[in-house]
Rosetta silent file (secondary structure, phi, psi, omega in degrees, C-alpha in Angstrom):
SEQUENCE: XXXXXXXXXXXXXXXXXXXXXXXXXXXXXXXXXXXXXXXXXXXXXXXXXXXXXXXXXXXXXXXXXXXXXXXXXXXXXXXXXXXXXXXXXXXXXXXXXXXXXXXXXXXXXXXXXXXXXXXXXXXXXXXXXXXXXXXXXXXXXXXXXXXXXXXXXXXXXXXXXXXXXXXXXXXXXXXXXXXXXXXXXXXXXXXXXXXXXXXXXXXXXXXXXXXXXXXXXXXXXXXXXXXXXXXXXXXXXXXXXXXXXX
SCORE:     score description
SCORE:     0.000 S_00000001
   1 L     0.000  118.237  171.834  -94.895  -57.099   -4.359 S_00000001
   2 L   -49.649  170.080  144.480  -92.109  -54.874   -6.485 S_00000001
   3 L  -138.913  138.279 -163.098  -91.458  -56.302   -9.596 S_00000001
   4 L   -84.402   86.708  139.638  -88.119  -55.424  -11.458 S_00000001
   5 L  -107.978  156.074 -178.365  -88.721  -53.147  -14.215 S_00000001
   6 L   -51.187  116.004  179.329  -86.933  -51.165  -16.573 S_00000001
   7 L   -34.843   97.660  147.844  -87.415  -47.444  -15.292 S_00000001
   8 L     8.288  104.097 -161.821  -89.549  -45.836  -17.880 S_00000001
   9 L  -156.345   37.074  161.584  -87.719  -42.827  -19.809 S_00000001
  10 L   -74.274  -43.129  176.154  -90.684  -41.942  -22.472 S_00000001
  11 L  -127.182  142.085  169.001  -91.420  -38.781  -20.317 S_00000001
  12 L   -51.434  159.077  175.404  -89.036  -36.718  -18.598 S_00000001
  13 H   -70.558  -22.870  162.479  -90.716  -35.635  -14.800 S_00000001
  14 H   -59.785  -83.678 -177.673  -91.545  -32.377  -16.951 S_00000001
  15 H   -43.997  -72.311  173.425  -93.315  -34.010  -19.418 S_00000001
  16 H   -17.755  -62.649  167.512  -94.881  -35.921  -16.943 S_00000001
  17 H   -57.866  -56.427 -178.916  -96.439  -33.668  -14.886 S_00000001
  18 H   -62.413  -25.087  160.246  -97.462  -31.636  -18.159 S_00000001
  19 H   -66.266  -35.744 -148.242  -99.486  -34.854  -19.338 S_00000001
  20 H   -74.314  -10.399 -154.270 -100.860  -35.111  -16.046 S_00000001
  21 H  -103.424  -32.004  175.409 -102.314  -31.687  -16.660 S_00000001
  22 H   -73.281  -20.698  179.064 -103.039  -31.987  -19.542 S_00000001
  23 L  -102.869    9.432 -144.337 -105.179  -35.108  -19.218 S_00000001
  24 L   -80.644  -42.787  161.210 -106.316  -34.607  -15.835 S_00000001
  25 L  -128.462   21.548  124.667 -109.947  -34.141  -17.102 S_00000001
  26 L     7.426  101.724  163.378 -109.321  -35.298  -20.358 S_00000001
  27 L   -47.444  151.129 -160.384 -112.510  -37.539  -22.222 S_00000001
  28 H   -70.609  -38.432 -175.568 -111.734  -41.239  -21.995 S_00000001
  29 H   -48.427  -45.628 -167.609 -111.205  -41.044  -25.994 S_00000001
  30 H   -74.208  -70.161  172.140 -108.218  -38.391  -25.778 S_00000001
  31 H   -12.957  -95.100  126.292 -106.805  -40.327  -22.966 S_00000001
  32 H     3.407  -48.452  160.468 -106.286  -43.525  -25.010 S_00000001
  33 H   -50.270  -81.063 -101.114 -105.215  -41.322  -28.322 S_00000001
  34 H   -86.585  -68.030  175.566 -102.510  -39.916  -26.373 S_00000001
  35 H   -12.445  -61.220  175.220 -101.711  -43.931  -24.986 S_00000001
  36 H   -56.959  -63.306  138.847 -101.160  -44.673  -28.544 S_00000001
  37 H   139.000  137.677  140.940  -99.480  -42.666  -29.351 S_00000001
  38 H   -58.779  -37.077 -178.085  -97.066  -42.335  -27.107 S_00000001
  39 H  -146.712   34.209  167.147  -96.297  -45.580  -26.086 S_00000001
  40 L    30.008  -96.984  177.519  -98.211  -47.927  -28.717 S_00000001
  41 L   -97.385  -14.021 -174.335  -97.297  -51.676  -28.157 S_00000001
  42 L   -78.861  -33.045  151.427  -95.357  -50.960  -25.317 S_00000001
  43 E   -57.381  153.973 -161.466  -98.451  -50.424  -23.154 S_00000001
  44 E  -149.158  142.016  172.157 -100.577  -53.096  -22.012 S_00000001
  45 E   -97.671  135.575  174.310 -104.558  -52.898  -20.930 S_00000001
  46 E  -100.912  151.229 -142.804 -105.734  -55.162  -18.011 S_00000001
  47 L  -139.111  102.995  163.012 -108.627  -56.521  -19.005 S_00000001
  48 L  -129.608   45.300  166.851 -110.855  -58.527  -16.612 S_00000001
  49 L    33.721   45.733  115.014 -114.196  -58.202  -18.720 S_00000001
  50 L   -32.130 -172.604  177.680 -116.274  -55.885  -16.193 S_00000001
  51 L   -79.094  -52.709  179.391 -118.615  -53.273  -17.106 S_00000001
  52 H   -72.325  -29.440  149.538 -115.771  -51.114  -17.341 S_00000001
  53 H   -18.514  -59.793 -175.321 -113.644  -53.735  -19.108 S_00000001
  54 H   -97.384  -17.044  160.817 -115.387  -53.943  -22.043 S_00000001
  55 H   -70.153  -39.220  179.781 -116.328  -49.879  -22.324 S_00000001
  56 H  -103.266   23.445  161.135 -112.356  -49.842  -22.736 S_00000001
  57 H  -102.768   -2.308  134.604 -111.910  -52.648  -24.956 S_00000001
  58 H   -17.182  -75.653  162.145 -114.424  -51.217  -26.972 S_00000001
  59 H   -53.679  -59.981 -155.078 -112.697  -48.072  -27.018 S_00000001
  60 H   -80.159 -110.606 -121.983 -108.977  -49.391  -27.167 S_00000001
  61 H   -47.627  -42.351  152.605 -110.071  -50.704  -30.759 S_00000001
  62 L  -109.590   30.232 -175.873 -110.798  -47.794  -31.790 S_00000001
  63 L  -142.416  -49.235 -167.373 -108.447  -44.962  -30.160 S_00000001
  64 L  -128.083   35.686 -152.368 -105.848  -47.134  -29.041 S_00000001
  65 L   -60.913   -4.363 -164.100 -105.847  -50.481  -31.407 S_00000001
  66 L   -93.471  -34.377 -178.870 -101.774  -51.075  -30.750 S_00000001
  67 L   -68.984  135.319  171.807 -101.907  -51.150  -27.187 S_00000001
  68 E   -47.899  134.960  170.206 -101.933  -54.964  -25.637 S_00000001
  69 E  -103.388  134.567  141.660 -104.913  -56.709  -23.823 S_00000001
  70 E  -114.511  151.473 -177.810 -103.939  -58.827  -20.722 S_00000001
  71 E  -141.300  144.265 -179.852 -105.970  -60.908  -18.158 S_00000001
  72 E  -116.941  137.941 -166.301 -105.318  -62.843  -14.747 S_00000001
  73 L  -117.715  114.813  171.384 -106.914  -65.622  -14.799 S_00000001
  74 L   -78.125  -33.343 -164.709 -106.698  -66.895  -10.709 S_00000001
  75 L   107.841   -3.161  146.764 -108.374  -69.980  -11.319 S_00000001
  76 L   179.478  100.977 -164.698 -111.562  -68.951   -9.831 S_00000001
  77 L  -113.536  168.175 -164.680 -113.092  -66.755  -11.448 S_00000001
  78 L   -72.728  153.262 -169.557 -117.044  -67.200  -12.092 S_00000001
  79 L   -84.462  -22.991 -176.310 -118.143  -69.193  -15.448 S_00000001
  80 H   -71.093  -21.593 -179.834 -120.019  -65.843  -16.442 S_00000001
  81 H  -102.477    4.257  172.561 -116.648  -64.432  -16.868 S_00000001
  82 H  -102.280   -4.138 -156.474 -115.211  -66.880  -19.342 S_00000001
  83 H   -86.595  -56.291 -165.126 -118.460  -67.112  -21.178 S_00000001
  84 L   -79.815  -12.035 -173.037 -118.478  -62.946  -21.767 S_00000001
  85 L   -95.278  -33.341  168.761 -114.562  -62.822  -22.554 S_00000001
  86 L   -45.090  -45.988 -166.868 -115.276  -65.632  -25.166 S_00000001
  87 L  -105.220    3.573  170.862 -117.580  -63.724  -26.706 S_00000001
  88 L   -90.907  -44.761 -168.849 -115.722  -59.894  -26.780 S_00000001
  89 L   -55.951  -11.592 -179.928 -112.508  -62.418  -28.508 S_00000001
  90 L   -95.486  -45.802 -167.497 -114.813  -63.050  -31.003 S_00000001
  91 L   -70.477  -42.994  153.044 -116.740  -60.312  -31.425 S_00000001
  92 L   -60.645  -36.708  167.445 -113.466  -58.026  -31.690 S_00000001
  93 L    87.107   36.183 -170.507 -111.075  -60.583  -32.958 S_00000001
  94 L   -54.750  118.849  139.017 -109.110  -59.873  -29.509 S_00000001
  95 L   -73.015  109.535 -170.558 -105.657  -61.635  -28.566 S_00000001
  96 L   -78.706  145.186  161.812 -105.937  -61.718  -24.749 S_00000001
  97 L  -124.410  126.404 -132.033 -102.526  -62.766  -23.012 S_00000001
  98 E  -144.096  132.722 -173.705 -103.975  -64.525  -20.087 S_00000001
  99 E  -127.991  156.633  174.245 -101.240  -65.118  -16.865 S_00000001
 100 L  -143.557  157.950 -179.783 -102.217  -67.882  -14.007 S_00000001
 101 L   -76.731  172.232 -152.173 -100.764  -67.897  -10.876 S_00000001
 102 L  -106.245  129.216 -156.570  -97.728  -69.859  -10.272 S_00000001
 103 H   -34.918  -92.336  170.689  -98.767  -73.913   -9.985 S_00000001
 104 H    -9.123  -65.334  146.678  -96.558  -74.680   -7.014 S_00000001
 105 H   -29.339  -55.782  170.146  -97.903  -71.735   -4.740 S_00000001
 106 H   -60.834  -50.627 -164.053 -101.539  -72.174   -5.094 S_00000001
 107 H   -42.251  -27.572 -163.856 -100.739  -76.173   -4.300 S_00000001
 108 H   -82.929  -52.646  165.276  -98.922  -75.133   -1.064 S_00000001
 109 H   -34.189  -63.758  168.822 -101.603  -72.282   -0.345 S_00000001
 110 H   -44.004  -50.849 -155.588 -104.298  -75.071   -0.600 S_00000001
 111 H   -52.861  -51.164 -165.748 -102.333  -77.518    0.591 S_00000001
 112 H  -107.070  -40.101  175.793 -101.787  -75.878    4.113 S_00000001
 113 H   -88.153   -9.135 -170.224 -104.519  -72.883    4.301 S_00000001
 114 L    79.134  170.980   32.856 -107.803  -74.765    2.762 S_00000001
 115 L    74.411  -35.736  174.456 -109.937  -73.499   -0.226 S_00000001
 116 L  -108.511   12.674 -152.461 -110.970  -71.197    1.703 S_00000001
 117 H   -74.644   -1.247  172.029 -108.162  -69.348    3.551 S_00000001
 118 H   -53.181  -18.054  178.659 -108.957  -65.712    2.481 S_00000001
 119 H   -93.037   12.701 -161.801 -112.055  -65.660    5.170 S_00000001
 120 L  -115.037  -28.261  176.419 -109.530  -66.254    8.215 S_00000001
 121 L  -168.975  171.795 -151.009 -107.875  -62.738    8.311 S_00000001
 122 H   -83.446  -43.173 -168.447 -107.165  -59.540    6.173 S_00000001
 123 H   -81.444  -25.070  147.734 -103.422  -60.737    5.736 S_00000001
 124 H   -28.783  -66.602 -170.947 -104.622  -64.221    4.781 S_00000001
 125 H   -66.299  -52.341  169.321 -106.950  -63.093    2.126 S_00000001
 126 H   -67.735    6.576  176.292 -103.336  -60.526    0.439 S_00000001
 127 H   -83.112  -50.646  172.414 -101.456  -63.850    0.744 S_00000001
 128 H   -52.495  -39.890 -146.702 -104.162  -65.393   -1.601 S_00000001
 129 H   -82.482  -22.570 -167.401 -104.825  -62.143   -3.520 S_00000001
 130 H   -71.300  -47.245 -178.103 -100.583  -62.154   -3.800 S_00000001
 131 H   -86.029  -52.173 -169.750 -100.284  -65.503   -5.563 S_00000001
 132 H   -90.420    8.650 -179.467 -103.336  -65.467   -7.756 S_00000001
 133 H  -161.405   21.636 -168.590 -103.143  -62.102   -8.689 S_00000001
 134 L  -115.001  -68.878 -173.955 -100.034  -59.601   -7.267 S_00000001
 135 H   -64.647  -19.212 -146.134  -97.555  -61.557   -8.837 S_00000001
 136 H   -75.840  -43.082  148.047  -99.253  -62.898  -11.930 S_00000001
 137 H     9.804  -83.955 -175.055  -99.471  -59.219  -12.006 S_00000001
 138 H   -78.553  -12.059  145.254  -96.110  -58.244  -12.025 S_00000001
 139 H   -41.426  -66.301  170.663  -95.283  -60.860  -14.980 S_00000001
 140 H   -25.081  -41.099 -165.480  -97.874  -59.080  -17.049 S_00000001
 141 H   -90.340  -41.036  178.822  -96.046  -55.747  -16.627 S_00000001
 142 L   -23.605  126.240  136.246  -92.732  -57.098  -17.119 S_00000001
 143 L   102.583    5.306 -170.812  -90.742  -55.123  -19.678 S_00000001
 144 L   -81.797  178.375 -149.728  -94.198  -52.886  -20.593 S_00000001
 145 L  -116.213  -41.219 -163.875  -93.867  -48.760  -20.600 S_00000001
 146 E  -150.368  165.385  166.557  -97.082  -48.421  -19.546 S_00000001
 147 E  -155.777  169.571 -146.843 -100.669  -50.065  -18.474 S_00000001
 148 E  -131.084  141.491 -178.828 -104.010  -49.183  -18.842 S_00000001
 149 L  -171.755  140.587  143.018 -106.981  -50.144  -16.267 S_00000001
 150 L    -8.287  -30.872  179.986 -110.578  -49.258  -15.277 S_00000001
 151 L   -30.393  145.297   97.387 -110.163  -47.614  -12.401 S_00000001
 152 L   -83.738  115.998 -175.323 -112.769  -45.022  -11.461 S_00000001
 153 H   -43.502  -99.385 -103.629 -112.906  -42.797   -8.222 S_00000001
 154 H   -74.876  -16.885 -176.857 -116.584  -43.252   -7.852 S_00000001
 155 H   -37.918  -68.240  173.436 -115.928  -47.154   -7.462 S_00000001
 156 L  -146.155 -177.488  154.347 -115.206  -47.148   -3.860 S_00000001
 157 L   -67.291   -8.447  158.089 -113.396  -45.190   -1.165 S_00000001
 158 L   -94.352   15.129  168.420 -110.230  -46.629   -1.890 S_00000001
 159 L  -129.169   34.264 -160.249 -109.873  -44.935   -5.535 S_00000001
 160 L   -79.984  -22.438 -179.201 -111.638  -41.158   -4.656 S_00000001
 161 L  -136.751   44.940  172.074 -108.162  -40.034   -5.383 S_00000001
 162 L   -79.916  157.986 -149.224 -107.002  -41.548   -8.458 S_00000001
 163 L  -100.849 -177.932  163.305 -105.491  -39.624  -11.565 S_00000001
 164 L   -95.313  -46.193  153.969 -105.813  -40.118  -15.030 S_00000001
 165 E  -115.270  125.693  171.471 -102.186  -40.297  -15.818 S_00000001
 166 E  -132.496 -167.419 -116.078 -100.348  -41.797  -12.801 S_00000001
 167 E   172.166   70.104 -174.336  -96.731  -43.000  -11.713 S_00000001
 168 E   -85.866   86.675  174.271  -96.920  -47.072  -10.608 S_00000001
 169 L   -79.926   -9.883  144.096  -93.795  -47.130   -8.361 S_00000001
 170 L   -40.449  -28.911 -170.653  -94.751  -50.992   -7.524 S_00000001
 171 L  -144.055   78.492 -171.435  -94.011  -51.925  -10.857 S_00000001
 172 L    77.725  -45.340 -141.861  -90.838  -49.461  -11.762 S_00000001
 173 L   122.060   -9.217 -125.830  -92.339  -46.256  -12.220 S_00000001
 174 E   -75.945  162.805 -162.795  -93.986  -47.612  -14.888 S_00000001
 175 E  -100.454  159.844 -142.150  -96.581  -44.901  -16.151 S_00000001
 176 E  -161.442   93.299 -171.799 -100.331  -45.795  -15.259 S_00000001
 177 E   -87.975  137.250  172.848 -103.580  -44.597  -17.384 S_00000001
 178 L  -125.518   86.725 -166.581 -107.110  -44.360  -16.054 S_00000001
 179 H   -55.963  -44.944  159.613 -109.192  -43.737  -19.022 S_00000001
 180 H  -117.174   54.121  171.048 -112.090  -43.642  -16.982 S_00000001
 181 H   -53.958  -19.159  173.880 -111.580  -41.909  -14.291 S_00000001
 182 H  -116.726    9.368 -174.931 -113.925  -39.348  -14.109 S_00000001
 183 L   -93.663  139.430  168.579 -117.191  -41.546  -15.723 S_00000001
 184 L   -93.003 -176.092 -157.740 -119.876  -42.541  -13.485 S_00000001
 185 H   -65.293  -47.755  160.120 -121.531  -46.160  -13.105 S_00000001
 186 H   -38.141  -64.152  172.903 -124.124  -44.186  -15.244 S_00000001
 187 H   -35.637  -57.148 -169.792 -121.651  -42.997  -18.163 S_00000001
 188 H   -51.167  -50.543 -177.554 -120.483  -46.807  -18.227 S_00000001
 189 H   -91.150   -7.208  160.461 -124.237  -48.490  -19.113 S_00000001
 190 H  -100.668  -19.711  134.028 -124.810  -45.940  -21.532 S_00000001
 191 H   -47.860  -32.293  175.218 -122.089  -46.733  -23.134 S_00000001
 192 H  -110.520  -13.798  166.256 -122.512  -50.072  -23.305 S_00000001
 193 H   -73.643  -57.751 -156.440 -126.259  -49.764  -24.078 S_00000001
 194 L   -93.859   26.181  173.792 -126.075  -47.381  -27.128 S_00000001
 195 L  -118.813  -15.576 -156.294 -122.449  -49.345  -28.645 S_00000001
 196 L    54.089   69.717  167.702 -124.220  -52.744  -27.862 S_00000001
 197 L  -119.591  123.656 -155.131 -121.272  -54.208  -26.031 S_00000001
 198 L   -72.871  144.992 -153.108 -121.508  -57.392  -24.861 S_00000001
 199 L  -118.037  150.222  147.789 -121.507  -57.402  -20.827 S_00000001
 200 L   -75.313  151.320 -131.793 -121.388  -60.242  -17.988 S_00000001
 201 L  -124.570   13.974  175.179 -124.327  -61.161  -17.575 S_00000001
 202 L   -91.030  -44.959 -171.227 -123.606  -61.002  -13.418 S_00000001
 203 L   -58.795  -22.804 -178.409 -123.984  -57.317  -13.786 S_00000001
 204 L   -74.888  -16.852 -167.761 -127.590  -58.090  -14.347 S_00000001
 205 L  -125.386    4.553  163.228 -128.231  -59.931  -10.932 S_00000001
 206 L   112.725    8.228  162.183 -126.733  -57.363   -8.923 S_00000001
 207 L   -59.013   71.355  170.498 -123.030  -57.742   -9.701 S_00000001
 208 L   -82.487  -39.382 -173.563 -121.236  -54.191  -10.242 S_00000001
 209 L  -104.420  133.359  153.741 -117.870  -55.420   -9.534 S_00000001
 210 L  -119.890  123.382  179.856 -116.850  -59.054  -10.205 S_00000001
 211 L  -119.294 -134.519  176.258 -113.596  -60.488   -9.011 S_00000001
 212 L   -69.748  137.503 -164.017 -113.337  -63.979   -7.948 S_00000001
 213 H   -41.647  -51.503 -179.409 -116.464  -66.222   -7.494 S_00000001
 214 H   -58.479  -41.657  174.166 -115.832  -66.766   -3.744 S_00000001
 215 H   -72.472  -23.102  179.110 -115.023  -63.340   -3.124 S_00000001
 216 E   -87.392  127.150  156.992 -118.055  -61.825   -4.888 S_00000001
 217 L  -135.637  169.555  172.735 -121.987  -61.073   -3.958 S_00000001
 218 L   -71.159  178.484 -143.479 -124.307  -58.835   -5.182 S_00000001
 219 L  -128.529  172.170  179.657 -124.573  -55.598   -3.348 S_00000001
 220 L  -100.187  128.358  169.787 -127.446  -54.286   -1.608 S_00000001
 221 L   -15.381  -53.479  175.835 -129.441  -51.019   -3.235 S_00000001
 222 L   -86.501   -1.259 -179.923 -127.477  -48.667   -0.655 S_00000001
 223 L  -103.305 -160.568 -167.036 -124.082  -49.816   -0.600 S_00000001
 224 L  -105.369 -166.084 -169.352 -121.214  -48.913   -3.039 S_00000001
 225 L   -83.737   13.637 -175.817 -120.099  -50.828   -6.021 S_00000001
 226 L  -144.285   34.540  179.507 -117.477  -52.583   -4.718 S_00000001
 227 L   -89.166  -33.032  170.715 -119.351  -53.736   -1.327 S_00000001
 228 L   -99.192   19.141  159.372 -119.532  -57.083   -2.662 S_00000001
 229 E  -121.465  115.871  162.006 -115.903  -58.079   -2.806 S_00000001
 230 L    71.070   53.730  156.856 -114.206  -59.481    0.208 S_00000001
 231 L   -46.634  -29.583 -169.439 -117.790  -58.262    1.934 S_00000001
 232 L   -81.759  -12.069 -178.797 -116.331  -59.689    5.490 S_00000001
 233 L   -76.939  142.911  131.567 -114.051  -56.884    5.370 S_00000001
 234 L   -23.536  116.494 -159.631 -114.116  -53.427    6.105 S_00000001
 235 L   -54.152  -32.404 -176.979 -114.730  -50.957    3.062 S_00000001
 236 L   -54.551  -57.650 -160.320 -111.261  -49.364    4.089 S_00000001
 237 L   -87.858  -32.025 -170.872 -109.523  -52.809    2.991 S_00000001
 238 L   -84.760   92.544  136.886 -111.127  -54.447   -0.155 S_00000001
 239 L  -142.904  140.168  179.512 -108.260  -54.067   -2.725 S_00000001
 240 L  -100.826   43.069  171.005 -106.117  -56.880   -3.437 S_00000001
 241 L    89.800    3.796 -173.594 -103.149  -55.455   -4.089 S_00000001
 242 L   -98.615   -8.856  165.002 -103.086  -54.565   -8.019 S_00000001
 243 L  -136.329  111.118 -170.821 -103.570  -50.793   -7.309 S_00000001
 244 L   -99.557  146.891  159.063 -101.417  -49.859   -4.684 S_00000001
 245 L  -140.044  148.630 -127.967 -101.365  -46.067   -4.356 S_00000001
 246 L  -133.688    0.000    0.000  -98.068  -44.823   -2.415 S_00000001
């Protein structure tokens, strides 16, 4: 789903391209200076207190303390994830700005599809993923410069050929950092081992990815890290719409 933002006009398509080049294998640390800044408060991080989640909010405190934390909170997300975001807001002294999906949609979605209607087909499951988390989405973004996100290519086969500085024409143009884009699953837990940074405590039971509780299981030793969301699906298919790439 577009959302109506102001077109971006920090960098010129010159400039643009010359960050891209410049950052393209870039340390997560430079990445995040350069976020700051450039585009300070006007960027926003999404923040849904993952493994990687908490390696950049970590980070963001110190490299990038101006830029904004946001979170979508669908309304069912796992108790392990409200438990570990509780305890980064404290531990950091984080303001989160936390979006829910809009009342009157889920009721109808429920209302008429079931509790469950994300298990009945692929376009079912973006109808859900659209209301609790495409639009809340595009609220989030509203009037920001820039956003900030987790992504890594090693995650699955639907991010092997994401940038570092990218160009989110779903939401304006707006410009679209992936501090850790090149770290592996490795890179992540040593990071979070030798900073101490508190983790969900899901990642421990076989959790690399955590979205929504219904949508999530733990993965099997051989599959990839994102095998246990929206598991009925085809590896080709599990993203729910928040990184579109065009």
């Amino acid at each position: 789903m577009s959302q109506a933002n102001p077109s971006p006009s920090v960098l010129s398509q010159e400039e643009f391209l010359a960050a891209s080049a410049e950052l393209k294998n870039a340390p997560a640390e430079q990445i995040l200076t350069w976020a700051e800044a450039r585009f300070g408060a006007s960027a926003a991080m999404a923040v849904s207190f993952g493994a990687e989640d908490v390696v950049l909010i970590d980070l963001a405190r110190k490299h990038a303390p101006s830029v904004r934390l946001f979170t979508l909170d669908t309304g069912r997300l796992p108790p392990e994830t409200y438990e570990v975001s509780e305890v980064l807001r404290n531990r950091y002294g984080l303001d989160v700005e936390t979006f829910f999906p809009d009342r009157e949609r889920v009721e109808t979605l429920v209302s008429t599809q079931g509790h469950f209607s994300f298990r009945k087909s692929i376009e079912a499951r973006k109808q859900c993923c659209g209301i609790r988390k495409v639009e809340p989405l595009g609220r989030a973004l509203r009037g920001r410069q820039a956003w900030v996100t987790g992504l890594r290519r090693e995650q699955s086969v639907t991010r092997t050929e994401v940038e570092a500085l990218e160009r989110d024409m779903d939401h304006g143009g707006l410009f679209k950092l992936n501090p850790l884009v090149s770290w592996s699953a490795r890179q992540v837990w040593s990071y979070i081992q030798e900073n101490g940074v508190p983790y969900n405590v899901l990642h421990d039971r076989g959790y690399p990815s955590i979205g929504c509780a219904p949508c999530t299981r733990a993965v099997k030793p051989y599959e990839d890290e994102r095998a246990g969301r929206w598991w009925w699906e085809s590896a080709a298919n599990r993203e729910c719409g928040l990184h579109v790439r065009r």
